[in-house]
PDB file of C-alpha atoms in Angstrom:
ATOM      1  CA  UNK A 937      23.348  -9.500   3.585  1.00 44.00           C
ATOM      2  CA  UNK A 938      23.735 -11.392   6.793  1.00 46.00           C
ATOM      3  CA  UNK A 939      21.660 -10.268  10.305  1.00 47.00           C
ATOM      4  CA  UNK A 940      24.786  -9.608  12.029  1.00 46.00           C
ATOM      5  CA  UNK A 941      25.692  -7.109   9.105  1.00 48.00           C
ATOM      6  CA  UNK A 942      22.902  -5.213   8.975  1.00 50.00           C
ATOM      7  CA  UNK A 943      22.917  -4.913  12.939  1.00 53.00           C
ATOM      8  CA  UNK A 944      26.403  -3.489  12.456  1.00 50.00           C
ATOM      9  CA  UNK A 945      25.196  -1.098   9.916  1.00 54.00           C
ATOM     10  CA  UNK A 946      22.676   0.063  12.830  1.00 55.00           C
ATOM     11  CA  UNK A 947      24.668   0.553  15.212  1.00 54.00           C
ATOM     12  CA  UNK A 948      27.152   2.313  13.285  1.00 58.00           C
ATOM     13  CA  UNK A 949      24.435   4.258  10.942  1.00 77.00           C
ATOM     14  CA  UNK A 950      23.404   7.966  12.010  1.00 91.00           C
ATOM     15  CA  UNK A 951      20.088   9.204  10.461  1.00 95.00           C
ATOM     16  CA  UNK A 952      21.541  11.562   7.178  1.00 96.00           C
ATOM     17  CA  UNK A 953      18.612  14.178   8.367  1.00 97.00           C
ATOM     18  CA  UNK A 954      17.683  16.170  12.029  1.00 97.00           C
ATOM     19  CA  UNK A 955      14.891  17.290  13.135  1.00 97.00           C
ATOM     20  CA  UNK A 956      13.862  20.673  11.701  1.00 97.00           C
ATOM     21  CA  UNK A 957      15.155  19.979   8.570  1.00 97.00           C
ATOM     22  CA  UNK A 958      13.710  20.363   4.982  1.00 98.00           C
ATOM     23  CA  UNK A 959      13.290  17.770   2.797  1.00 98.00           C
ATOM     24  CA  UNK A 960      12.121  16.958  -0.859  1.00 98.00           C
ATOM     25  CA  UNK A 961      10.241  14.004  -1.311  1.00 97.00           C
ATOM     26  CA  UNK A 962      12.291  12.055  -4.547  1.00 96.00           C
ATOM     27  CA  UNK A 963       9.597  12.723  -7.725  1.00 92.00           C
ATOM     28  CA  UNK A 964       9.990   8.983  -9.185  1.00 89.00           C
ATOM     29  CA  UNK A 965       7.642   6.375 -10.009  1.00 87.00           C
ATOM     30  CA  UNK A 966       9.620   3.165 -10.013  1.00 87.00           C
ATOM     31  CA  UNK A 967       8.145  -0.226 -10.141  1.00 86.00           C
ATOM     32  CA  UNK A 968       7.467  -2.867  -6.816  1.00 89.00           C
ATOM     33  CA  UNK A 969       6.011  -2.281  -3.856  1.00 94.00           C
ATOM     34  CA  UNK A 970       6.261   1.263  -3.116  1.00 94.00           C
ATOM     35  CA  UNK A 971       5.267   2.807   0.835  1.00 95.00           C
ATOM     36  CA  UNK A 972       5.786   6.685  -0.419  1.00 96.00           C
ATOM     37  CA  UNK A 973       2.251   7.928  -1.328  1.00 96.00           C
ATOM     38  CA  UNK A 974       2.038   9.127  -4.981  1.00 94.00           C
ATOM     39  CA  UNK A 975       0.864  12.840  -3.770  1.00 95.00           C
ATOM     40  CA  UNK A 976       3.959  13.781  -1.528  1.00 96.00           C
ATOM     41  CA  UNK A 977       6.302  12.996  -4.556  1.00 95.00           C
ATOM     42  CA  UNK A 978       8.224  16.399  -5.415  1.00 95.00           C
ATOM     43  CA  UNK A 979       6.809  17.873  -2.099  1.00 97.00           C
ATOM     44  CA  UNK A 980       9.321  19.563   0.185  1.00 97.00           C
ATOM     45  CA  UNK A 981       8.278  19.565   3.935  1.00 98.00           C
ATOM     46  CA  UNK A 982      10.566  19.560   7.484  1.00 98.00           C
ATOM     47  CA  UNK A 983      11.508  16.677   9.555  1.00 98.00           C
ATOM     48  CA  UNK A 984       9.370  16.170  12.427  1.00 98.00           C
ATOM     49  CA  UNK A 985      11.271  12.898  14.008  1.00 98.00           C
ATOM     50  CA  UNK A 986      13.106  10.441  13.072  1.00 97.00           C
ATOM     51  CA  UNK A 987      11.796   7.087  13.753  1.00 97.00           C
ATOM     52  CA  UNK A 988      14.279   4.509  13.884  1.00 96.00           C
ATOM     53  CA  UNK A 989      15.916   2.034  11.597  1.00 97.00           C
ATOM     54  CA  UNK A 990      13.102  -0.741   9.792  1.00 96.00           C
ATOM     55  CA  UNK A 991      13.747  -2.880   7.108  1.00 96.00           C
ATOM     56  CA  UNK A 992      13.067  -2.083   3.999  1.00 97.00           C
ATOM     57  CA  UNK A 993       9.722  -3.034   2.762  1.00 97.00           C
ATOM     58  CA  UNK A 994      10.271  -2.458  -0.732  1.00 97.00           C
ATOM     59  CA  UNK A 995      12.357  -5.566  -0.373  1.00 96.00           C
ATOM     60  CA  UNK A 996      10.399  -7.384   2.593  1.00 97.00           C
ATOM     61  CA  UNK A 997       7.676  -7.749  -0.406  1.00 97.00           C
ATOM     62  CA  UNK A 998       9.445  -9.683  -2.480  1.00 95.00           C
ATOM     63  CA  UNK A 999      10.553 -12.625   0.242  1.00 93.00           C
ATOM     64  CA  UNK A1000      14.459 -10.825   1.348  1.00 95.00           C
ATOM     65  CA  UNK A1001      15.155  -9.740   4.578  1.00 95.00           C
ATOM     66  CA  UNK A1002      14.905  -5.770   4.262  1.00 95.00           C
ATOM     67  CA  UNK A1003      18.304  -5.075   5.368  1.00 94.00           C
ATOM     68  CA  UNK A1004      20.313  -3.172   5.193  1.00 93.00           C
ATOM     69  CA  UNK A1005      17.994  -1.418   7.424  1.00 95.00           C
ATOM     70  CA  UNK A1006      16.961   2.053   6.678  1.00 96.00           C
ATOM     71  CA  UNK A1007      16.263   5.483   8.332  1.00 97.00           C
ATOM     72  CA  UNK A1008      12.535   6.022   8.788  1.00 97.00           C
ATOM     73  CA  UNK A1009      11.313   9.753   9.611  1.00 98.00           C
ATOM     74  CA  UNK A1010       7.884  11.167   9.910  1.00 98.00           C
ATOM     75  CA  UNK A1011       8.008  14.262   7.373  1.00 98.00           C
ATOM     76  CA  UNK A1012       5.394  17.330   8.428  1.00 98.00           C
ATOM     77  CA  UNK A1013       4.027  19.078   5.221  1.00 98.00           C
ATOM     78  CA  UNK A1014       1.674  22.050   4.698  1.00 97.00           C
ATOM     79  CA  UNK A1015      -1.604  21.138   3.550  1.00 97.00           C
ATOM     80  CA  UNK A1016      -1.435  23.806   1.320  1.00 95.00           C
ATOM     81  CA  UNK A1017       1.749  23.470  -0.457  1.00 95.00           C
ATOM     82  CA  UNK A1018       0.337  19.896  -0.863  1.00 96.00           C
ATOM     83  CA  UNK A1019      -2.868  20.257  -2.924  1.00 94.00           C
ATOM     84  CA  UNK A1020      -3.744  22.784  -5.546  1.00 90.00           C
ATOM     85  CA  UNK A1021      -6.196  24.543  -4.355  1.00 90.00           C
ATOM     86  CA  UNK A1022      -6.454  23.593  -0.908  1.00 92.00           C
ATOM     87  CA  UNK A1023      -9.335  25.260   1.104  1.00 93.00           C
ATOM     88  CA  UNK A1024      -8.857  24.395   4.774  1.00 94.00           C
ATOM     89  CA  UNK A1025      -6.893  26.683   6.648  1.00 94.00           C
ATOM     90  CA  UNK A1026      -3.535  28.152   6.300  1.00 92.00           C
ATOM     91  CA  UNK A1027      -1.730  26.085   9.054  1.00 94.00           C
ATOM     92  CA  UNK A1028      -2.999  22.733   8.438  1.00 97.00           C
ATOM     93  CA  UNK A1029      -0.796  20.093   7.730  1.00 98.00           C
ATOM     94  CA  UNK A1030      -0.187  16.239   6.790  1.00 97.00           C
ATOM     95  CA  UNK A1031       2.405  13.874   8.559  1.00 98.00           C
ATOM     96  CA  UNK A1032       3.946  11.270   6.386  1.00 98.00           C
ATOM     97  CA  UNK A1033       6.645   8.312   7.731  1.00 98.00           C
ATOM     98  CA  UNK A1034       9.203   8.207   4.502  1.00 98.00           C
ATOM     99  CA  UNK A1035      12.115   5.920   4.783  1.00 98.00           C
ATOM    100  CA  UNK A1036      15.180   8.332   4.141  1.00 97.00           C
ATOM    101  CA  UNK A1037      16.114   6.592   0.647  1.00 97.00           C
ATOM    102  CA  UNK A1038      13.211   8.547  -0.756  1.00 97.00           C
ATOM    103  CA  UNK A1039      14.551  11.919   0.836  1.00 98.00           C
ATOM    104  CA  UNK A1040      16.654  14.495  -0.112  1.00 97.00           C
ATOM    105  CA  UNK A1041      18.154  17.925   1.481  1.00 97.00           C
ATOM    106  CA  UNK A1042      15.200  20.294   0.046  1.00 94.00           C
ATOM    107  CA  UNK A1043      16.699  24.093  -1.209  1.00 75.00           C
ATOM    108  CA  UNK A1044      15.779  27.313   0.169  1.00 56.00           C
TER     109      UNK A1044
ATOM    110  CA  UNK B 666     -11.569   9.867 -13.594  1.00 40.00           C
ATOM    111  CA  UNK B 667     -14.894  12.177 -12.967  1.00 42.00           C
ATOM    112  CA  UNK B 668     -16.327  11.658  -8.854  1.00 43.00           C
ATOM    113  CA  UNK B 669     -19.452  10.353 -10.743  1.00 43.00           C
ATOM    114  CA  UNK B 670     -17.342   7.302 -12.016  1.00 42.00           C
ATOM    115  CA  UNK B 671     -15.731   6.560  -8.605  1.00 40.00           C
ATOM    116  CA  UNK B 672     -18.929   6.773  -6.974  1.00 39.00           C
ATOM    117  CA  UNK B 673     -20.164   4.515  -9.790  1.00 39.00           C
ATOM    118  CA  UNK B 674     -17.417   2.192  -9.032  1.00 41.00           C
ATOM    119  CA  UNK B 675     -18.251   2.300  -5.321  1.00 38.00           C
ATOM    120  CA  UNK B 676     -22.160   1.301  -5.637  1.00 37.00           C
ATOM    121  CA  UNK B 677     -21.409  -1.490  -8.518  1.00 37.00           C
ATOM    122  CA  UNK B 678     -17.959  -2.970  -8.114  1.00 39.00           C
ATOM    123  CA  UNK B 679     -18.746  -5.808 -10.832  1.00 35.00           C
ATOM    124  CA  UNK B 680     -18.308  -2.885 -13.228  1.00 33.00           C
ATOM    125  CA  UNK B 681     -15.628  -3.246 -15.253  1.00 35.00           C
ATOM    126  CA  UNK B 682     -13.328  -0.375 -15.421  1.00 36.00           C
ATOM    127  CA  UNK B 683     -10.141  -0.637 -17.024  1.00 37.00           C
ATOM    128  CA  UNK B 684      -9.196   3.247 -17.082  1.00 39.00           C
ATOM    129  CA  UNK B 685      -8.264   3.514 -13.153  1.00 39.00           C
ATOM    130  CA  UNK B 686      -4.859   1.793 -14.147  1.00 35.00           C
ATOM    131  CA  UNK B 687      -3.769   4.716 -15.834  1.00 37.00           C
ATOM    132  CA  UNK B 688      -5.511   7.161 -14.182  1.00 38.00           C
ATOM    133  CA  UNK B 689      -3.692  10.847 -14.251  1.00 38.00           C
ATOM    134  CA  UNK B 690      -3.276  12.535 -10.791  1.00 37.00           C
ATOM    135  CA  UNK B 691      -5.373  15.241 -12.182  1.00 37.00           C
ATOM    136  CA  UNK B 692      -4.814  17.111  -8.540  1.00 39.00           C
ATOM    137  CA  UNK B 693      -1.199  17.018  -8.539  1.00 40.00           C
ATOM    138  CA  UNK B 694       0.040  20.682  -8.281  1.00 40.00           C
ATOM    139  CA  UNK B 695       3.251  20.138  -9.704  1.00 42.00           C
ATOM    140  CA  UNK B 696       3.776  20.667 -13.643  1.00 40.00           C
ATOM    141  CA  UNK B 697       5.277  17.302 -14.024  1.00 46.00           C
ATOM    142  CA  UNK B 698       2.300  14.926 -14.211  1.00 50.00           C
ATOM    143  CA  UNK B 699       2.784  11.161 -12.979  1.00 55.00           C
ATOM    144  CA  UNK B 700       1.126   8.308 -13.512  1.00 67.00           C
ATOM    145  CA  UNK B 701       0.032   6.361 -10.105  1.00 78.00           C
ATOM    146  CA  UNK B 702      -0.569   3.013  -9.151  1.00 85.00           C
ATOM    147  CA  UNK B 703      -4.038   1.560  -9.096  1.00 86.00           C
ATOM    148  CA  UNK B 704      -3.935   1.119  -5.780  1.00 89.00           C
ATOM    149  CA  UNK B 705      -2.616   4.524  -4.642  1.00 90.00           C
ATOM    150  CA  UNK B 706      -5.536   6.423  -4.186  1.00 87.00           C
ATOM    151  CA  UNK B 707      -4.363   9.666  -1.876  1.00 88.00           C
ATOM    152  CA  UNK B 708      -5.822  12.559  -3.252  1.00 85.00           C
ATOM    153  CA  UNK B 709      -8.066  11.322  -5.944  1.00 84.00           C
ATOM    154  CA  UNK B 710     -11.514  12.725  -6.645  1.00 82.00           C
ATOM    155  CA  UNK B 711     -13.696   9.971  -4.420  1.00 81.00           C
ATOM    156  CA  UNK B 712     -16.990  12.033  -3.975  1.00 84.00           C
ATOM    157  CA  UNK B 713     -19.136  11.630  -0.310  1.00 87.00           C
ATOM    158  CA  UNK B 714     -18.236   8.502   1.650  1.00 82.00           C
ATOM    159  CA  UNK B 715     -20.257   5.295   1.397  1.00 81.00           C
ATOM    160  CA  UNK B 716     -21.794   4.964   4.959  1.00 83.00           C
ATOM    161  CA  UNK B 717     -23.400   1.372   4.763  1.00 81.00           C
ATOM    162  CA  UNK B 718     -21.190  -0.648   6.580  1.00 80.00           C
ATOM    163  CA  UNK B 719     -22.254  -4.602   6.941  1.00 83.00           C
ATOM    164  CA  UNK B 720     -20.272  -6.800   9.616  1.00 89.00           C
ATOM    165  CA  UNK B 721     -17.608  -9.026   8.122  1.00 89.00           C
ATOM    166  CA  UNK B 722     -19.467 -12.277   7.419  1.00 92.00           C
ATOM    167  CA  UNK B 723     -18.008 -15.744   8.218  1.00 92.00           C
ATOM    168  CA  UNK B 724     -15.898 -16.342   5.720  1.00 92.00           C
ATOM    169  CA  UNK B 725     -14.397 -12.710   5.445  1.00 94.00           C
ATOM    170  CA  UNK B 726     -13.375 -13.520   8.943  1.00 95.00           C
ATOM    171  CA  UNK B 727     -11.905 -16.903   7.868  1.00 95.00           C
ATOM    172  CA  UNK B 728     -10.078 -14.407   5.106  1.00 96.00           C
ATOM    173  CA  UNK B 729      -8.319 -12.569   7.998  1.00 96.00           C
ATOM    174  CA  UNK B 730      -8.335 -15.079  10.633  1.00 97.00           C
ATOM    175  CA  UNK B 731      -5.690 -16.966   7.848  1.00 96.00           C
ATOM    176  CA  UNK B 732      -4.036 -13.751   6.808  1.00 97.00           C
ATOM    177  CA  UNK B 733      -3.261 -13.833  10.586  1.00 97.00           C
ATOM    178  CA  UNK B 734      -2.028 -17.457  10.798  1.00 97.00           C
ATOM    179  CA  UNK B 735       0.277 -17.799   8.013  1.00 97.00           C
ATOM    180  CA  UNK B 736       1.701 -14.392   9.247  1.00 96.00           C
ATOM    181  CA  UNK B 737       2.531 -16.111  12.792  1.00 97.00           C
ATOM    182  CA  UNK B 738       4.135 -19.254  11.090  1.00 95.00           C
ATOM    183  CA  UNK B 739       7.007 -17.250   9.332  1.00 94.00           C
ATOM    184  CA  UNK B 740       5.097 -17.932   5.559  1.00 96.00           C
ATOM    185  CA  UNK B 741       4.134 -14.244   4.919  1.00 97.00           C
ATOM    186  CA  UNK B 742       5.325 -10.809   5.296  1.00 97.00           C
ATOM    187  CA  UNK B 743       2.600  -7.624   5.450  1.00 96.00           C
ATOM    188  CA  UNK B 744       4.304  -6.865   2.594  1.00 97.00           C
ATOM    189  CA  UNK B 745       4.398  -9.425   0.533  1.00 97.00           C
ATOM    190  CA  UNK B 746       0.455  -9.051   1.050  1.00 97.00           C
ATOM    191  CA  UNK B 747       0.391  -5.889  -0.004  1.00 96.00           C
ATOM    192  CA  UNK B 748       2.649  -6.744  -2.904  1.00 96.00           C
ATOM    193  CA  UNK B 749       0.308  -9.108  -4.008  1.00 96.00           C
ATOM    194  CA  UNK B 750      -2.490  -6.892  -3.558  1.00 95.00           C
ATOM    195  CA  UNK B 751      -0.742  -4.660  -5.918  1.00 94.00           C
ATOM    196  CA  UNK B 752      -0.057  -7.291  -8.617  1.00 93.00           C
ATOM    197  CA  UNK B 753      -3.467  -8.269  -8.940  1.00 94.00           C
ATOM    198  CA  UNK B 754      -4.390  -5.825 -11.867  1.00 92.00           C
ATOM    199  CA  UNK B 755      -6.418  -2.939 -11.700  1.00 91.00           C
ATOM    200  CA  UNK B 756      -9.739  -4.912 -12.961  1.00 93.00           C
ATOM    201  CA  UNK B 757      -9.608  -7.469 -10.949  1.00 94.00           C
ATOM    202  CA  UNK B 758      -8.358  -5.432  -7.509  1.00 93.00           C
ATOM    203  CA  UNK B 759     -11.476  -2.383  -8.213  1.00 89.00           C
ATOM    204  CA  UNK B 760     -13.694  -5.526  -9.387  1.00 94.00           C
ATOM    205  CA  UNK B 761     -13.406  -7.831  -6.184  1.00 95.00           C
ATOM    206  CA  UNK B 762     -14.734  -6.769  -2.397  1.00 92.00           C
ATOM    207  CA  UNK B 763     -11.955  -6.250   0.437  1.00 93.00           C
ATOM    208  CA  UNK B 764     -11.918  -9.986   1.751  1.00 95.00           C
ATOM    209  CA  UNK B 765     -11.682 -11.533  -1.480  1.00 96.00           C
ATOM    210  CA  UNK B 766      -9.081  -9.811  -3.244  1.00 96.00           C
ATOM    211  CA  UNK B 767      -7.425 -10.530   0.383  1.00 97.00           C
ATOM    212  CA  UNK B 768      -8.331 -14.059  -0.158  1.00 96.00           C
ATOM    213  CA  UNK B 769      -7.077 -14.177  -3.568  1.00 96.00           C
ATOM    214  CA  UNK B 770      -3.417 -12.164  -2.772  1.00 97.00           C
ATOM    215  CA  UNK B 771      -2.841 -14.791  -0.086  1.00 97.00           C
ATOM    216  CA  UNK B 772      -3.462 -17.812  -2.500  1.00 97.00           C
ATOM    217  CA  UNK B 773      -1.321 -16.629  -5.068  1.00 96.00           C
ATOM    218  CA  UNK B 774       1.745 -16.003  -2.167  1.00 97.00           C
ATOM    219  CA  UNK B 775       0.887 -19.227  -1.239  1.00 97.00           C
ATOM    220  CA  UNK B 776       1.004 -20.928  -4.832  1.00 97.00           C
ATOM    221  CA  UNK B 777       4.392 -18.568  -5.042  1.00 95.00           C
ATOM    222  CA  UNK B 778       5.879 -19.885  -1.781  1.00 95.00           C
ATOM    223  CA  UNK B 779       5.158 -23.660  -2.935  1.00 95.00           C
ATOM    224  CA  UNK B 780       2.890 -23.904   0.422  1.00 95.00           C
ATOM    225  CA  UNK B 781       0.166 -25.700  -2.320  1.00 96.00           C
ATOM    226  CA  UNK B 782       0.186 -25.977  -5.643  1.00 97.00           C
ATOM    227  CA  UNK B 783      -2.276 -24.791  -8.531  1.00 97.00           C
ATOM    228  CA  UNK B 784      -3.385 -28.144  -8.626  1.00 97.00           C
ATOM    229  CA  UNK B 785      -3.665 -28.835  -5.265  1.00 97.00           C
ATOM    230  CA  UNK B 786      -5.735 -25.837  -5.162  1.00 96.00           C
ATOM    231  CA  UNK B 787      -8.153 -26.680  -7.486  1.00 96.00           C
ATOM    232  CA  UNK B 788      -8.982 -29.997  -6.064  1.00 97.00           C
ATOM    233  CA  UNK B 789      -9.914 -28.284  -3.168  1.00 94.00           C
ATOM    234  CA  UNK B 790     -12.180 -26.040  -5.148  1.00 93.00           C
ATOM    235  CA  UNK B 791     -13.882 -28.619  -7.166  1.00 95.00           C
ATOM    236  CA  UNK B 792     -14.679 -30.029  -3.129  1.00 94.00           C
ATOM    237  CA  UNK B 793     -15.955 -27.336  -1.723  1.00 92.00           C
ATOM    238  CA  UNK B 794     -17.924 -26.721  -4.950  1.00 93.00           C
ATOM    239  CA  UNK B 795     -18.941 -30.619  -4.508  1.00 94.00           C
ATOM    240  CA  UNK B 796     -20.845 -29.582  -0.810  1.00 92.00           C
ATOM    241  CA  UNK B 797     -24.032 -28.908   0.252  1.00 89.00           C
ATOM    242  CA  UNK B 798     -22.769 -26.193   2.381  1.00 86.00           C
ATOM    243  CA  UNK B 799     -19.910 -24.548   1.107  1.00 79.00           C
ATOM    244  CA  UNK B 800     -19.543 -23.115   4.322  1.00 78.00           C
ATOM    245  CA  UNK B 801     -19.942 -25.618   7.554  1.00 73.00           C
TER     246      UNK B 801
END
């Protein structure tokens, strides 16, 4: 995909998620260079910003250009919902940037 | 994967240990149990933090200074680096210090990227190997 294309996509492109909202983290393990840590996978946690569009790195690693660009947010998840067992306190929590490909709209 | 073995690993990285590439997230809370990379460690039993920093010695600078370089001419992406970094095996990447598992990821994107070849490479080696001082 050209530049020029993917800077259309941008411009045109609205982030699928707002602020506030909860989120799963997809729970796969696919091969290549992956950015999502292995222990959010399956977690559900609420959108604390989104970040912009970046190109992907998943495809940046293997020599292509990234595009077509993707969402990036930074996800805000409960310590505690995180880890079994967890024994700092109640209202700690971890903040993770996940492009939005490895996102989806998390259930009640 | 017991904290004594990762602190093991830690003190004597020439060890040889095979086992962290399929390590099971034994921490995960969710019933579904994955398999993770060898080179994703979040959340794995690590055991007290090894203090005993040194300074980066010449060459591990070199390492970096070059990382740095071939970055600013267009010839490598951060992460194709990490990709490499990745693809190095789990022995080899637990087995090797920071700068030269650094050192080797870049020569192999390099050998990938036709920037030298294998042979090329070795000629080089069988130089340096050839010198008083390895290191001038």
């Amino acid at each position: 995909m050209s530049a020029s294309v993917a800077k259309d996509t941008m411009r045109t492109a609205k982030p699928a998620f707002t602020p506030g909202q909860r989120v799963r983290v997809r729970q796969v393990d696919p091969p290549g260079h992956i950015r999502t840590p292995h222990y959010i996978r399956g977690k559900s946690g609420v959108i604390e910003r989104f970040c912009g569009f970046f190109p992907n790195p998943e495809e940046k690693a293997y020599g292509r250009s990234g595009e077509p660009m993707r969402a990036l947010y930074r996800v805000r998840f409960v310590q505690s919902h995180v880890w079994t067992g967890y024994s700092g306190g109640a209202l700690d929590t971890v903040d993770i940037d996940l492009y939005e490909h490895w996102l989806e709209p998390a259930g009640a | 994967m017991t904290q004594r073995s990762v602190r093991r690993s830690v003190k004597q990285r020439r060890l040889s240990l095979p086992d962290r590439a399929v390590t099971i997230h034994a921490s995960y809370s969710s019933r579904k149990i994955l398999m993770h990379a060898y080179h994703d460690l979040g959340g794995t039993p690590a055991g007290p933090i090894e203090q005993d920093d040194h300074p980066a010695v010449l060459w591990e600078k070199r390492v970096e200074a070059l990382l740095t370089l071939v970055r600013r001419r267009g010839l490598l992406t951060t992460d194709e680096n990490r990709r490499a970094l990745e693809s190095l095996g789990a022995d080899v990447y637990h087995n090797l210090s920071y700068a030269e598992r650094r050192a080797l990821a870049l020569s192999n994107n390099m050998i990938a990227k036709g920037v030298f070849t294998i042979d090329e490479l070795a000629a080089k080696l069988a130089e340096i190997d050839r010198r008083k001082d390895p290191l001038p």
